[in-house]
Amino acid sequence: PFEEKYGVSIPVIAAGGVHDGHDMAKMIKVGADGVQIATRFIATHECDASDEYKQMIIDSSEEDIVRVSSPAGLPGRAVKNYLTKALEKGNMKVSYCVNCLKTCKKVGIPYCITEQLGNSAGGDNTGLIFTGAKAYLIDRIEYVDTIVKQIIQECRRDLSLIGGYPSLSRYSISAPIWFKASTRIEIGLCFILSEPVKIIEELIIDE
């Protein structure tokens, strides 16, 4: 209805559990215009999260990824550690508040997200190690350029095998990349299939 009302095309971006080009191809196959990928880019040389944070991601197993509540009232996932175990027993005492989230109730919250993410960003593995459902698939630190090219190759190959679906090579690919994000946020990458934009292979990754 919004497309009809405003006369614009609104892209549908799939997010959550998208790890590689195979996942991306599956999302495009069912109608998504693109995907958002975040966790995959934590364990990269360009990410400014602490080495300890990255190593927690690399060392995690599927059983280590647990669901946690957030002060905003939305569920998330994190690597099992001191914080997640403590939250099983009750809320964590908030040391200070910087009013970072409008949706945060500030009273009766499980923990302060800014405080705990700040701890983990600084190398404290007892803080909040936010991650995605497929973090356990990450086994090494790579360069963003390498990951992006691999994702595109996998996606293009998978889509070419889908009967009746146009090849990805017929589309342009836009890739907004956040490299200098705060250490308190996961680095994100979003592919959007649209015209006219720059092809991903031609994108110069500038730290």
GROMACS .gro file of C-alpha atoms in nm, residues 40-180:
model
  141
   40ARG     CA    1   3.014  -1.215   0.961
   41PHE     CA    2   3.205  -0.886   0.959
   42ILE     CA    3   3.296  -0.877   1.327
   43ALA     CA    4   3.587  -1.116   1.273
   44THR     CA    5   3.756  -0.896   1.013
   45HIS     CA    6   4.078  -0.697   1.017
   46GLU     CA    7   3.881  -0.378   0.947
   47CYS     CA    8   3.643  -0.415   1.241
   48ASP     CA    9   3.750  -0.202   1.537
   49ALA     CA   10   3.609  -0.436   1.802
   50SER     CA   11   3.869  -0.568   2.045
   51ASP     CA   12   4.075  -0.876   1.957
   52GLU     CA   13   3.919  -1.048   2.259
   53TYR     CA   14   3.568  -0.984   2.122
   54LYS     CA   15   3.665  -1.125   1.783
   55GLN     CA   16   3.826  -1.432   1.940
   56MET     CA   17   3.509  -1.503   2.139
   57ILE     CA   18   3.321  -1.512   1.809
   58ILE     CA   19   3.580  -1.739   1.646
   59ASP     CA   20   3.590  -1.979   1.941
   60SER     CA   21   3.212  -2.004   1.981
   61SER     CA   22   3.019  -2.324   1.910
   62GLU     CA   23   2.654  -2.348   1.813
   63GLU     CA   24   2.570  -2.430   2.175
   64ASP     CA   25   2.748  -2.112   2.290
   65ILE     CA   26   2.501  -1.885   2.108
   66VAL     CA   27   2.216  -1.803   2.347
   67ARG     CA   28   1.916  -1.572   2.342
   68VAL     CA   29   1.920  -1.271   2.570
   69SER     CA   30   1.665  -1.001   2.640
   70SER     CA   31   1.755  -0.636   2.594
   71PRO     CA   32   1.659  -0.316   2.776
   72ALA     CA   33   1.466  -0.218   2.462
   73GLY     CA   34   1.240  -0.517   2.513
   74LEU     CA   35   1.363  -0.703   2.205
   75PRO     CA   36   1.535  -1.043   2.211
   76GLY     CA   37   1.889  -1.080   2.083
   77ARG     CA   38   2.171  -1.332   2.077
   78ALA     CA   39   2.505  -1.334   2.254
   79VAL     CA   40   2.798  -1.563   2.319
   80LYS     CA   41   2.751  -1.747   2.646
   81ASN     CA   42   2.975  -1.600   2.918
   82TYR     CA   43   2.965  -1.454   3.270
   83LEU     CA   44   2.695  -1.201   3.177
   84THR     CA   45   2.453  -1.445   3.016
   85LYS     CA   46   2.490  -1.685   3.308
   86ALA     CA   47   2.432  -1.404   3.558
   87LEU     CA   48   2.118  -1.297   3.371
   88GLU     CA   49   1.974  -1.645   3.424
   89LYS     CA   50   1.961  -1.563   3.795
   90GLY     CA   51   1.837  -1.206   3.772
   91ASN     CA   52   1.900  -0.852   3.647
   92MET     CA   53   2.242  -0.687   3.651
   93LYS     CA   54   2.279  -0.370   3.857
   94VAL     CA   55   2.310  -0.061   3.635
   95SER     CA   56   2.612   0.152   3.730
   96TYR     CA   57   2.516   0.458   3.526
   97CYS     CA   58   2.267   0.571   3.259
   98VAL     CA   59   2.342   0.785   2.955
   99ASN     CA   60   1.987   0.782   2.812
  100CYS     CA   61   2.104   0.605   2.498
  101LEU     CA   62   1.773   0.437   2.408
  102LYS     CA   63   1.437   0.610   2.398
  103THR     CA   64   1.264   0.273   2.434
  104CYS     CA   65   1.465   0.175   2.743
  105LYS     CA   66   1.244   0.172   3.054
  106LYS     CA   67   1.549   0.239   3.276
  107VAL     CA   68   1.375   0.070   3.569
  108GLY     CA   69   1.365  -0.308   3.605
  109ILE     CA   70   1.581  -0.365   3.297
  110PRO     CA   71   1.802  -0.677   3.280
  111TYR     CA   72   2.122  -0.473   3.225
  112CYS     CA   73   2.249  -0.148   3.073
  113ILE     CA   74   2.326  -0.223   2.709
  114THR     CA   75   2.569   0.069   2.671
  115GLU     CA   76   2.763  -0.033   2.980
  116GLN     CA   77   2.788  -0.400   2.886
  117LEU     CA   78   2.869  -0.342   2.518
  118GLY     CA   79   3.128  -0.088   2.623
  119ASN     CA   80   3.288  -0.345   2.852
  120SER     CA   81   3.309  -0.607   2.577
  121ALA     CA   82   3.436  -0.356   2.320
  122GLY     CA   83   3.724  -0.276   2.551
  123GLY     CA   84   3.827  -0.641   2.575
  124ASP     CA   85   3.631  -0.743   2.885
  125ASN     CA   86   3.487  -1.086   2.799
  126THR     CA   87   3.245  -1.066   3.092
  127GLY     CA   88   3.049  -0.799   2.903
  128LEU     CA   89   2.785  -0.844   2.634
  129ILE     CA   90   2.921  -1.028   2.329
  130PHE     CA   91   2.635  -0.957   2.089
  131THR     CA   92   2.632  -1.187   1.790
  132GLY     CA   93   2.412  -1.359   1.535
  133ALA     CA   94   2.272  -1.710   1.511
  134LYS     CA   95   2.547  -1.835   1.280
  135ALA     CA   96   2.852  -1.691   1.454
  136TYR     CA   97   2.974  -2.045   1.519
  137LEU     CA   98   3.047  -2.080   1.145
  138ILE     CA   99   3.320  -1.816   1.169
  139ASP     CA  100   3.661  -1.976   1.227
  140ARG     CA  101   3.914  -1.706   1.137
  141ILE     CA  102   3.974  -1.337   1.087
  142GLU     CA  103   3.950  -1.226   0.724
  143TYR     CA  104   3.956  -0.908   0.518
  144VAL     CA  105   3.620  -0.755   0.429
  145ASP     CA  106   3.712  -0.751   0.060
  146THR     CA  107   3.766  -1.129   0.066
  147ILE     CA  108   3.434  -1.197   0.239
  148VAL     CA  109   3.235  -0.968   0.010
  149LYS     CA  110   3.376  -1.125  -0.307
  150GLN     CA  111   3.309  -1.474  -0.171
  151ILE     CA  112   2.948  -1.387  -0.085
  152ILE     CA  113   2.886  -1.241  -0.431
  153GLN     CA  114   3.040  -1.542  -0.605
  154GLU     CA  115   2.835  -1.788  -0.400
  155CYS     CA  116   2.513  -1.595  -0.450
  156ARG     CA  117   2.566  -1.551  -0.823
  157ARG     CA  118   2.647  -1.921  -0.864
  158ASP     CA  119   2.342  -2.037  -0.668
  159LEU     CA  120   2.105  -1.803  -0.853
  160SER     CA  121   2.236  -1.923  -1.189
  161LEU     CA  122   2.125  -2.275  -1.091
  162ILE     CA  123   1.769  -2.168  -1.011
  163GLY     CA  124   1.549  -2.233  -1.310
  164GLY     CA  125   1.340  -1.942  -1.426
  165TYR     CA  126   1.525  -1.686  -1.214
  166PRO     CA  127   1.744  -1.421  -1.379
  167SER     CA  128   2.117  -1.432  -1.316
  168LEU     CA  129   2.253  -1.197  -1.051
  169SER     CA  130   2.487  -1.059  -1.316
  170ARG     CA  131   2.187  -0.876  -1.466
  171TYR     CA  132   2.159  -0.666  -1.154
  172SER     CA  133   2.375  -0.395  -1.010
  173ILE     CA  134   2.471  -0.430  -0.647
  174SER     CA  135   2.498  -0.152  -0.396
  175ALA     CA  136   2.694  -0.221  -0.080
  176PRO     CA  137   2.683   0.043   0.193
  177ILE     CA  138   2.959  -0.062   0.434
  178TRP     CA  139   3.011   0.072   0.785
  179PHE     CA  140   3.378   0.032   0.881
  180LYS     CA  141   3.429   0.309   1.131
   0.00000   0.00000   0.00000
